[in-house]
N, C-alpha and C. Protein backbone atom coordinates (compact mmCIF):
# COMPACT_ATOMS: atom_id res chain seq x y z
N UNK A 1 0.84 -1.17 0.00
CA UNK A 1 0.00 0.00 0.00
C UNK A 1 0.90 1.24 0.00
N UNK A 2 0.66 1.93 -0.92
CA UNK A 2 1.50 3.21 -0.99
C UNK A 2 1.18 4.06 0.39
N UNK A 3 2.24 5.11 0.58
CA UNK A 3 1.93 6.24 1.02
C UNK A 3 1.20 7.73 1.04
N UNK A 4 0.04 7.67 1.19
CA UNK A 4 -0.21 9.34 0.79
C UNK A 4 1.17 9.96 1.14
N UNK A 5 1.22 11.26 0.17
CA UNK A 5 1.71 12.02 0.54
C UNK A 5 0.71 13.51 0.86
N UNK A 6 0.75 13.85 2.09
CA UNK A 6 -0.02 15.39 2.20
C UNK A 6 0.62 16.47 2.11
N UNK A 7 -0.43 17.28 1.45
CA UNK A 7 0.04 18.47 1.25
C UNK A 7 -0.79 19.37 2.09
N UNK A 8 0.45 20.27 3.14
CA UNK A 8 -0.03 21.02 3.90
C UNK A 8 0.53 22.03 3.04
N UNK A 9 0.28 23.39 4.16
CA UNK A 9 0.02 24.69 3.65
C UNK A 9 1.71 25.18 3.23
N UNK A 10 2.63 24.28 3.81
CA UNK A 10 4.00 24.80 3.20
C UNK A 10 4.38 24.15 1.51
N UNK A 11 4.13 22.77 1.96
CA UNK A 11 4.07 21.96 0.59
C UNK A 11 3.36 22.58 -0.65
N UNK A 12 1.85 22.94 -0.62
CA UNK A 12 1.33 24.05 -1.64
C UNK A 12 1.99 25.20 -2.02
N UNK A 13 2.72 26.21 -0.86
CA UNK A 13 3.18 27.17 -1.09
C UNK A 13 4.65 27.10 -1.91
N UNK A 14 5.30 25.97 -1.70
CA UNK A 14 6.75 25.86 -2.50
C UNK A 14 6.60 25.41 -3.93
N UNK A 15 5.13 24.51 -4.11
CA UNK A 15 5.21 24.15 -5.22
C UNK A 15 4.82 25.45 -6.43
N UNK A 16 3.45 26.68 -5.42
CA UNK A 16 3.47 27.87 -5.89
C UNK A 16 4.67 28.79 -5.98
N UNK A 17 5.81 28.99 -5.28
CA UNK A 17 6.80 29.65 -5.65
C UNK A 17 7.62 29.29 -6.39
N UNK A 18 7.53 28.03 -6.49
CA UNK A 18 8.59 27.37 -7.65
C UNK A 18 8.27 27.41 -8.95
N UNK A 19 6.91 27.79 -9.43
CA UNK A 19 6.50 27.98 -10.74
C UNK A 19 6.61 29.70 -10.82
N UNK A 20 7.04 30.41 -9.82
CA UNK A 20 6.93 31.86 -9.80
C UNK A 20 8.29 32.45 -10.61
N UNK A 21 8.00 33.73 -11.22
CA UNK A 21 9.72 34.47 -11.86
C UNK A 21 10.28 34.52 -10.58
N UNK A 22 11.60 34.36 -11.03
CA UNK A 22 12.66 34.29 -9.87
C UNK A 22 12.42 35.69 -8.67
N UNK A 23 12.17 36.86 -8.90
CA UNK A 23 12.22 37.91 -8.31
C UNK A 23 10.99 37.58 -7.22
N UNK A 24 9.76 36.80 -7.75
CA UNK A 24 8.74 36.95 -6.76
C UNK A 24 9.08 35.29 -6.40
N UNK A 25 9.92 34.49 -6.49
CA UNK A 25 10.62 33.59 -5.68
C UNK A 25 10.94 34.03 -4.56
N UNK A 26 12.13 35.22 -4.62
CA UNK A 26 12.86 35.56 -3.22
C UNK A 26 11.89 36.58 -2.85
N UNK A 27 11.05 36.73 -3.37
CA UNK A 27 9.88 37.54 -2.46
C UNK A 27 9.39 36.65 -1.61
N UNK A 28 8.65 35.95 -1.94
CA UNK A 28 7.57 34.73 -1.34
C UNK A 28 8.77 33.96 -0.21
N UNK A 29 9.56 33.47 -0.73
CA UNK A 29 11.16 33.06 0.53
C UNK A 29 11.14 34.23 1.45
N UNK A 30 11.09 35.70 1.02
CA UNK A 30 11.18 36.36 2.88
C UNK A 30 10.19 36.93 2.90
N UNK A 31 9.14 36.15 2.49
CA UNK A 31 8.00 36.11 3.33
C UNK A 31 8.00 35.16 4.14
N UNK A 32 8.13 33.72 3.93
CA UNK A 32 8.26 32.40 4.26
C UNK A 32 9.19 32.97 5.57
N UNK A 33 10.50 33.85 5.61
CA UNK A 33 11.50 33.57 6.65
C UNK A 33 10.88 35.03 7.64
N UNK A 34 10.28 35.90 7.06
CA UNK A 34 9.35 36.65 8.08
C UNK A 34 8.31 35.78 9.02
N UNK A 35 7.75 34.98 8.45
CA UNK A 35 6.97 34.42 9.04
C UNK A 35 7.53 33.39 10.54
N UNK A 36 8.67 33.01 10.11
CA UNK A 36 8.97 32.20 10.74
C UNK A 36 10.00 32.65 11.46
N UNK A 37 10.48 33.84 11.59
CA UNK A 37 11.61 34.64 12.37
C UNK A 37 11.92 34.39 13.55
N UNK A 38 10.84 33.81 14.38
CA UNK A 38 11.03 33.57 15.76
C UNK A 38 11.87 31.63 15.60
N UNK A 39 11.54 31.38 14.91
CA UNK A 39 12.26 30.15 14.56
C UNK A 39 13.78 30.26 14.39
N UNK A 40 13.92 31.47 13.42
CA UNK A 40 15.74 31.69 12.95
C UNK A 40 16.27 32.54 14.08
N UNK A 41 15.64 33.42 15.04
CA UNK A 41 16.39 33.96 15.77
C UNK A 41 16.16 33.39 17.11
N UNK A 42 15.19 32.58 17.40
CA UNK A 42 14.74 32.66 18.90
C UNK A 42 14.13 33.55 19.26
N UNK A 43 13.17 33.21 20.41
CA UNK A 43 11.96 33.93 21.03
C UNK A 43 13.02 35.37 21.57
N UNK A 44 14.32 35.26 22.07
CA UNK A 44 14.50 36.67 23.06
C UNK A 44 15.13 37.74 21.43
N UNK A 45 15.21 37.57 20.42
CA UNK A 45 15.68 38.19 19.82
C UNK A 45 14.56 38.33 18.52
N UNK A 46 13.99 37.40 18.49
CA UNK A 46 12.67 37.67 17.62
C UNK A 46 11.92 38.76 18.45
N UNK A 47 11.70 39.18 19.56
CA UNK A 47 10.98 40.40 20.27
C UNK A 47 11.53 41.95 19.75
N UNK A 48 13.06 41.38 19.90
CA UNK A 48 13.49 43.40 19.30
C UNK A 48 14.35 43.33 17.93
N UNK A 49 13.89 42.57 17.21
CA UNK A 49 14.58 42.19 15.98
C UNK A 49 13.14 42.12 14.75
N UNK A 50 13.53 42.43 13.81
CA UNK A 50 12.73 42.21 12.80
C UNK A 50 13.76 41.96 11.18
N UNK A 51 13.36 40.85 10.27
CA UNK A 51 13.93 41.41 9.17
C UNK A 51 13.03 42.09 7.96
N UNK A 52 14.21 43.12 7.65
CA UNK A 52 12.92 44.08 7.08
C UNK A 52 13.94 44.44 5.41
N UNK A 53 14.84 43.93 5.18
CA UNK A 53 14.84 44.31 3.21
C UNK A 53 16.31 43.51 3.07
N UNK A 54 16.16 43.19 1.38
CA UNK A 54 16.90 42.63 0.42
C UNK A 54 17.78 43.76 0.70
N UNK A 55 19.26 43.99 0.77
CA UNK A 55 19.93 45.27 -0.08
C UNK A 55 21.26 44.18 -0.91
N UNK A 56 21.62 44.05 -1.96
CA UNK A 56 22.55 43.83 -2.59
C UNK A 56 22.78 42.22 -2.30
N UNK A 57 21.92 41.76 -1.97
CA UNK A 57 21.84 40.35 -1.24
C UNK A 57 21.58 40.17 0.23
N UNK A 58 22.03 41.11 0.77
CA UNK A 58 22.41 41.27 2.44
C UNK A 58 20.99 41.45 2.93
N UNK A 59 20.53 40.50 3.78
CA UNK A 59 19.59 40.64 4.67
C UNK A 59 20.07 41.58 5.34
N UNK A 60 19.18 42.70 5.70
CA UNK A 60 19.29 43.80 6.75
C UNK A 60 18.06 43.69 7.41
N UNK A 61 18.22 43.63 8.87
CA UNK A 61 17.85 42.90 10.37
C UNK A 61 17.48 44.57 11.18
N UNK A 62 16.50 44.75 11.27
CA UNK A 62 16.22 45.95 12.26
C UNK A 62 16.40 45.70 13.35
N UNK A 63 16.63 46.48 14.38
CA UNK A 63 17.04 45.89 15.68
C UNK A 63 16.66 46.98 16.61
N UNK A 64 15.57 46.91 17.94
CA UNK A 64 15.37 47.66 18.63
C UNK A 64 16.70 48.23 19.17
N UNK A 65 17.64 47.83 19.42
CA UNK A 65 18.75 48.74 20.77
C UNK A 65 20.25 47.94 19.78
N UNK A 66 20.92 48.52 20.68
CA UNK A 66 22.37 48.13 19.94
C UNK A 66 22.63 46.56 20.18
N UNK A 67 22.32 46.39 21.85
CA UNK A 67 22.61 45.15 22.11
C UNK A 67 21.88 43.66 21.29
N UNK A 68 20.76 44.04 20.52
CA UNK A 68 20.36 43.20 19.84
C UNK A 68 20.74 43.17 18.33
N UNK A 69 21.62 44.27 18.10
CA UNK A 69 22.09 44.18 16.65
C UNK A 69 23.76 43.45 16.60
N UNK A 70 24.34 43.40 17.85
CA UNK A 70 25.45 43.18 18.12
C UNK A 70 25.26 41.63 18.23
N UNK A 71 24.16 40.81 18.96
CA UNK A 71 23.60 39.51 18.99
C UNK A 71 23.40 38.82 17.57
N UNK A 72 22.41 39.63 16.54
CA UNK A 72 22.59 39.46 15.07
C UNK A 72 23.49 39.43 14.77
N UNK A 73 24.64 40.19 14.34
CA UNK A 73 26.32 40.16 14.22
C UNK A 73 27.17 38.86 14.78
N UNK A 74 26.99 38.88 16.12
CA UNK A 74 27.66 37.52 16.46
C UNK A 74 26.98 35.87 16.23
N UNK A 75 25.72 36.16 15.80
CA UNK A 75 25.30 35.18 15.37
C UNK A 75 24.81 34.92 13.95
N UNK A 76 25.31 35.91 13.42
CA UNK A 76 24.90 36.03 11.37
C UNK A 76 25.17 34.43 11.10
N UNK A 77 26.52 33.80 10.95
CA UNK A 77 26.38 32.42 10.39
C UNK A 77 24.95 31.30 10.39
N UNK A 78 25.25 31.54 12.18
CA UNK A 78 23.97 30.62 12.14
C UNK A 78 22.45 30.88 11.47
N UNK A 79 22.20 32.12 12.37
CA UNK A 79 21.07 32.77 11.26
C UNK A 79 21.09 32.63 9.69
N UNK A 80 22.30 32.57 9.40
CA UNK A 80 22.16 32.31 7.63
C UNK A 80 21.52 30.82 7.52
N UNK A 81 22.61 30.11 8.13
CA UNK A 81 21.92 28.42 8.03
C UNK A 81 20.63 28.23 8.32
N UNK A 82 20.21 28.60 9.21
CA UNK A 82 18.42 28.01 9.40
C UNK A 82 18.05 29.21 8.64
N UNK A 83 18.00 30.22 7.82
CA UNK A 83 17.41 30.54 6.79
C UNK A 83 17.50 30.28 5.61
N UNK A 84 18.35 29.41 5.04
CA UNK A 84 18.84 28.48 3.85
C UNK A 84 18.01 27.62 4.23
N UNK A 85 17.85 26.50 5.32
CA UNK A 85 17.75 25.39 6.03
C UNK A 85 15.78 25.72 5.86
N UNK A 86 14.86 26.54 6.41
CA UNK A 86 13.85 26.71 6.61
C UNK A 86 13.62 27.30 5.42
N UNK A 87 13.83 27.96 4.44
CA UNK A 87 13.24 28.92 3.55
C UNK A 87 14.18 28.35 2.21
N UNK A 88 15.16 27.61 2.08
CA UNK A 88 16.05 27.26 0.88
C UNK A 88 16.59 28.85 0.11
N UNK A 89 16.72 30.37 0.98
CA UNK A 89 17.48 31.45 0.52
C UNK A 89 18.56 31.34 1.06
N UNK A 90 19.18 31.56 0.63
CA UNK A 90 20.64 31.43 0.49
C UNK A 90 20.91 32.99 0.12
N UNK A 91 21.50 33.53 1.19
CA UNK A 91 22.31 34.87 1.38
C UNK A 91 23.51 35.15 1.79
N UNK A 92 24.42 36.05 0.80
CA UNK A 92 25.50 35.94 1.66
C UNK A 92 26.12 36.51 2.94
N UNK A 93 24.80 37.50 3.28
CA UNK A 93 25.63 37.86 4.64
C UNK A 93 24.29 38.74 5.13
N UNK A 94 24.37 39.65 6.74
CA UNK A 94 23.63 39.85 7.14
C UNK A 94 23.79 41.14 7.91
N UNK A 95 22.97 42.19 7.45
CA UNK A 95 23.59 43.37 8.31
C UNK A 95 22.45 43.95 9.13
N UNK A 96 22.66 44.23 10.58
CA UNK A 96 21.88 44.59 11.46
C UNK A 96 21.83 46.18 11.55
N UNK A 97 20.62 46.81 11.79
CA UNK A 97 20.33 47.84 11.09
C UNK A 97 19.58 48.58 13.08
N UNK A 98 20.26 49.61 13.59
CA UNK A 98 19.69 50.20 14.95
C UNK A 98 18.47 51.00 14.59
N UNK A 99 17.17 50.43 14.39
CA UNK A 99 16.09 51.76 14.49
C UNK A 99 14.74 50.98 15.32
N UNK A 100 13.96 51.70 15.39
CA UNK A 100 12.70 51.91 15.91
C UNK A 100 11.72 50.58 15.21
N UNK A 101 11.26 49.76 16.18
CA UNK A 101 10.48 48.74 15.59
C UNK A 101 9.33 49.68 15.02
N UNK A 102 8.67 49.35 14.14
CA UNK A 102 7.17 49.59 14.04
C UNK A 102 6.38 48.62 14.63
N UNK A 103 5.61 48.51 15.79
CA UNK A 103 4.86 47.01 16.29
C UNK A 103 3.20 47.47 15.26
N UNK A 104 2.85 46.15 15.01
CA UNK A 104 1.61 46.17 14.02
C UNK A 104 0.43 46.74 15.33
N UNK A 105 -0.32 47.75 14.40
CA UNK A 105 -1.66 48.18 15.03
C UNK A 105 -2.46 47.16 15.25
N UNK A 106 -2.93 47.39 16.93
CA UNK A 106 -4.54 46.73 16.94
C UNK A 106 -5.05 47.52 16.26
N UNK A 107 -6.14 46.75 15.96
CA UNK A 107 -7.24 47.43 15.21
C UNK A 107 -8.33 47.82 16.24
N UNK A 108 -9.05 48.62 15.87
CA UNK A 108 -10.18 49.45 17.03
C UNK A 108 -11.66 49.12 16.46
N UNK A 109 -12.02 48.06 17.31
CA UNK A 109 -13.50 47.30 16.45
C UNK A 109 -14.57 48.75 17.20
N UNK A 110 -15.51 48.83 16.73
CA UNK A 110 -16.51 49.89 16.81
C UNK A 110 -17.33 48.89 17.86
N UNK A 111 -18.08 49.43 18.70
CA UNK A 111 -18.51 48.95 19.98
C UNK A 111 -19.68 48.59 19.72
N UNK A 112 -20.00 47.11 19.78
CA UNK A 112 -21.23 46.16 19.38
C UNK A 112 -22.77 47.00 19.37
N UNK A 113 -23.60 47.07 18.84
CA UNK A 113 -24.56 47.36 18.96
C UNK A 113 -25.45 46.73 19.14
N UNK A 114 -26.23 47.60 20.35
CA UNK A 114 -27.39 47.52 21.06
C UNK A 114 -28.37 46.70 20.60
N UNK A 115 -28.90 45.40 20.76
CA UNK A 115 -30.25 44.68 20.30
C UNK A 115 -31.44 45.15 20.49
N UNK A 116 -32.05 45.91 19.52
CA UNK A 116 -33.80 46.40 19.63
C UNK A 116 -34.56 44.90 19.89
N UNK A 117 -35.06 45.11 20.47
CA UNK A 117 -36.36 44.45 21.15
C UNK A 117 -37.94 45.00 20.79
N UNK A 118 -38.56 45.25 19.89
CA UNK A 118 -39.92 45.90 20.22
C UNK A 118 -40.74 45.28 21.17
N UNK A 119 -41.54 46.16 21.90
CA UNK A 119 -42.15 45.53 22.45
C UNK A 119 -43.63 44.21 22.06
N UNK A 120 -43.97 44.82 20.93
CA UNK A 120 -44.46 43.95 20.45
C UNK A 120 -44.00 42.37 20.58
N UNK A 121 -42.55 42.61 19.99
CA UNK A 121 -42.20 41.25 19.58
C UNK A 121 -42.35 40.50 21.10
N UNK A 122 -41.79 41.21 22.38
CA UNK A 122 -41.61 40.55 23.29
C UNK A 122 -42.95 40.05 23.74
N UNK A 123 -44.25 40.68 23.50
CA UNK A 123 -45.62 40.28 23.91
C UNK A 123 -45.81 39.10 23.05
N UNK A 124 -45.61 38.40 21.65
CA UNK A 124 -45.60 37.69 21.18
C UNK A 124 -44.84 36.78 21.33
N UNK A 125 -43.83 36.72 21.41
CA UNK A 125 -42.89 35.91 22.55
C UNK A 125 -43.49 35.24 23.73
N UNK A 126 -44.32 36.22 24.14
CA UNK A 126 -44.53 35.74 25.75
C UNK A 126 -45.60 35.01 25.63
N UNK A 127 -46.66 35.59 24.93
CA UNK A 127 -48.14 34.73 24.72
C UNK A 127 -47.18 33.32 24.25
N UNK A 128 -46.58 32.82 23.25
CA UNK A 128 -46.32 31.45 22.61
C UNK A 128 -45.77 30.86 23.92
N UNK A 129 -44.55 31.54 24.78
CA UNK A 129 -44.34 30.69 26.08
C UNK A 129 -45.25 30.41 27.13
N UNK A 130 -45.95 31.16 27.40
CA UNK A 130 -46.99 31.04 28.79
C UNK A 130 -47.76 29.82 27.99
N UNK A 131 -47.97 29.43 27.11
CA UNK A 131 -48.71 28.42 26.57
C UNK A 131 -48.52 27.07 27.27
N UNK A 132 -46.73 26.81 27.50
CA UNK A 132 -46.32 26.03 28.15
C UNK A 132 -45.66 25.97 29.34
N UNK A 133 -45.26 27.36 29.73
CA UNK A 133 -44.13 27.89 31.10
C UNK A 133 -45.37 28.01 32.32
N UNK A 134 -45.26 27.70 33.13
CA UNK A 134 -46.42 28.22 34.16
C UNK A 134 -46.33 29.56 34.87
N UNK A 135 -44.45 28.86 35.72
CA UNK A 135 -44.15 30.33 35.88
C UNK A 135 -44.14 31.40 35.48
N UNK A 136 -44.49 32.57 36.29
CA UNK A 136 -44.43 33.82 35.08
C UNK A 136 -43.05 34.20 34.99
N UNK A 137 -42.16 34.44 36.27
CA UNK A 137 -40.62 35.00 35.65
C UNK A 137 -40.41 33.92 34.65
N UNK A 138 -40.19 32.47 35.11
CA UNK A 138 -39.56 31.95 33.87
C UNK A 138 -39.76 32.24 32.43
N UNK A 139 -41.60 32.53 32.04
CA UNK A 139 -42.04 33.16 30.71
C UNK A 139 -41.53 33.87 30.32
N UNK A 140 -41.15 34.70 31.40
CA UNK A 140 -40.68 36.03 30.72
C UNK A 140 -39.58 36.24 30.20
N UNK A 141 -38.84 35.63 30.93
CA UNK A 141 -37.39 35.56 30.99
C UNK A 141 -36.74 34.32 29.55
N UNK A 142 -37.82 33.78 29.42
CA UNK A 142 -37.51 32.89 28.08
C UNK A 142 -37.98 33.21 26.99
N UNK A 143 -38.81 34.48 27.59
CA UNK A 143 -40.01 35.13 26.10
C UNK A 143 -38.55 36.06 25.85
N UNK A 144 -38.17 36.76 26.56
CA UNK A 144 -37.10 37.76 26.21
C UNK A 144 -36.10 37.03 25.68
N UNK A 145 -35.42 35.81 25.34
CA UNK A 145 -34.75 35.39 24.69
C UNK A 145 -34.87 35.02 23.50
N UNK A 146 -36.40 34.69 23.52
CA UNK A 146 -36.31 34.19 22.15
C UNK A 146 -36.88 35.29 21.77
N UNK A 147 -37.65 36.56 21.68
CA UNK A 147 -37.20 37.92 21.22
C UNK A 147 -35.97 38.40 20.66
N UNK A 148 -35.09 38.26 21.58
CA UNK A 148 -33.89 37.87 20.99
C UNK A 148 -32.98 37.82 20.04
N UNK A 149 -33.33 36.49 19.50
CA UNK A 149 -33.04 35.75 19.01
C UNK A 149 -33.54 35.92 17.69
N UNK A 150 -34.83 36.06 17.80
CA UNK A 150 -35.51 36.79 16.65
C UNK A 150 -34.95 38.18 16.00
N UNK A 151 -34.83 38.79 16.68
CA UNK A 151 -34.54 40.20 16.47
C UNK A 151 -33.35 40.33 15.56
N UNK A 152 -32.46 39.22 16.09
CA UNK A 152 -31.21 38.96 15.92
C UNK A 152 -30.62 38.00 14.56
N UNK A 153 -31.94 37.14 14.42
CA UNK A 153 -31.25 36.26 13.71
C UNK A 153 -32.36 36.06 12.62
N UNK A 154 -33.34 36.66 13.02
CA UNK A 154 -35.18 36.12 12.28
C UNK A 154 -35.75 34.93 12.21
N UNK A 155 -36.46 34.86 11.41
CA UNK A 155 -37.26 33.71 11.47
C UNK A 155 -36.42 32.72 11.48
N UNK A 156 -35.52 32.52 10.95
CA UNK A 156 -34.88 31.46 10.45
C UNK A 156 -34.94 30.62 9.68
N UNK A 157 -34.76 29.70 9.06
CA UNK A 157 -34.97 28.54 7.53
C UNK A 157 -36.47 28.31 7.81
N UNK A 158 -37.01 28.36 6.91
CA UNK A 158 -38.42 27.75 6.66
C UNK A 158 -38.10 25.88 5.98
N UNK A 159 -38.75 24.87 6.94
CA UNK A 159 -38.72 23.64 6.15
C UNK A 159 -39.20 23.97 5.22
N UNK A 160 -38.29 23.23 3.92
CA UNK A 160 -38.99 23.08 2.80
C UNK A 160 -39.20 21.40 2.54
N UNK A 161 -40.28 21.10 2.49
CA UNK A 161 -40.57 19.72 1.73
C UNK A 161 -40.78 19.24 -0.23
């Protein structure tokens, strides 16, 4: 019995960059090694490190403070290897660059809005529950949900036969 072979989301993506012009090759590769940065540098240097451009081949490495560009520097070799190794780019060298991270914006969701209720609906609500609820809080309190719910979501699918 053979082996499947699966294709996950890296397997699709290499077979898409490999049919790509070479230029959006080493695009899609540091994207691939952006993505995975905390992999090539480690968690304490993936925090004040970013890589951020091609120049002349040379990965250039942003670096919050000096002491993390000096860490890039003493560790360029390796960093080259697990980015050959994880991404198959091959660069010849790596220059660490002292500026200001940009950290990505939260985004600012607009503040949920309020569920209308008419009152109507809730009197109709309530007559269909009291049909079967005895209690009255409980009626009510289950008529207001499925008000709700209605309000919210509507009728919902009609069976069709």
């Amino acid at each position: 019995m053979a082996k499947d072979r699966a294709f996950g989301p890296r397997a699709v993506g290499s077979v898409i960059a490999h049919n790509l012009p070479s230029a959006f090759q080493v695009a899609f590769k540091l994207a691939d090694m952006e993505r995975q940065w905390l992999t090539v540098v480690g968690p304490q240097l993936s925090a004040s490190t970013r890589p951020d451009r091609l120049e002349r081949g040379e990965l250039i490495v942003v670096c919050e403070s000096p002491a993390a560009a000096q860490m890039i520097k003493l560790s360029a070799g390796t960093l080259l290897r697990r980015v050959k190794k994880l991404t198959g780019l091959e660069l010849p060298g790596v220059r660490a660059v002292v500026s200001r991270l940009e950290r990505p914006r939260k985004r600012v969701s607009a503040p949920p809005r309020r569920l209308q209720v008419s009152p109507e609906m809730l009197e109709e609500a309530l007559n269909r529950v009291k049909a079967t609820v005895k209690d009255p809080d409980t009626a009510l309190s289950l008529a207001r949900v499925e008000a709700a719910a209605r309000a919210r979501w509507g009728e919902g699918r009609k069976n069709e036969v």
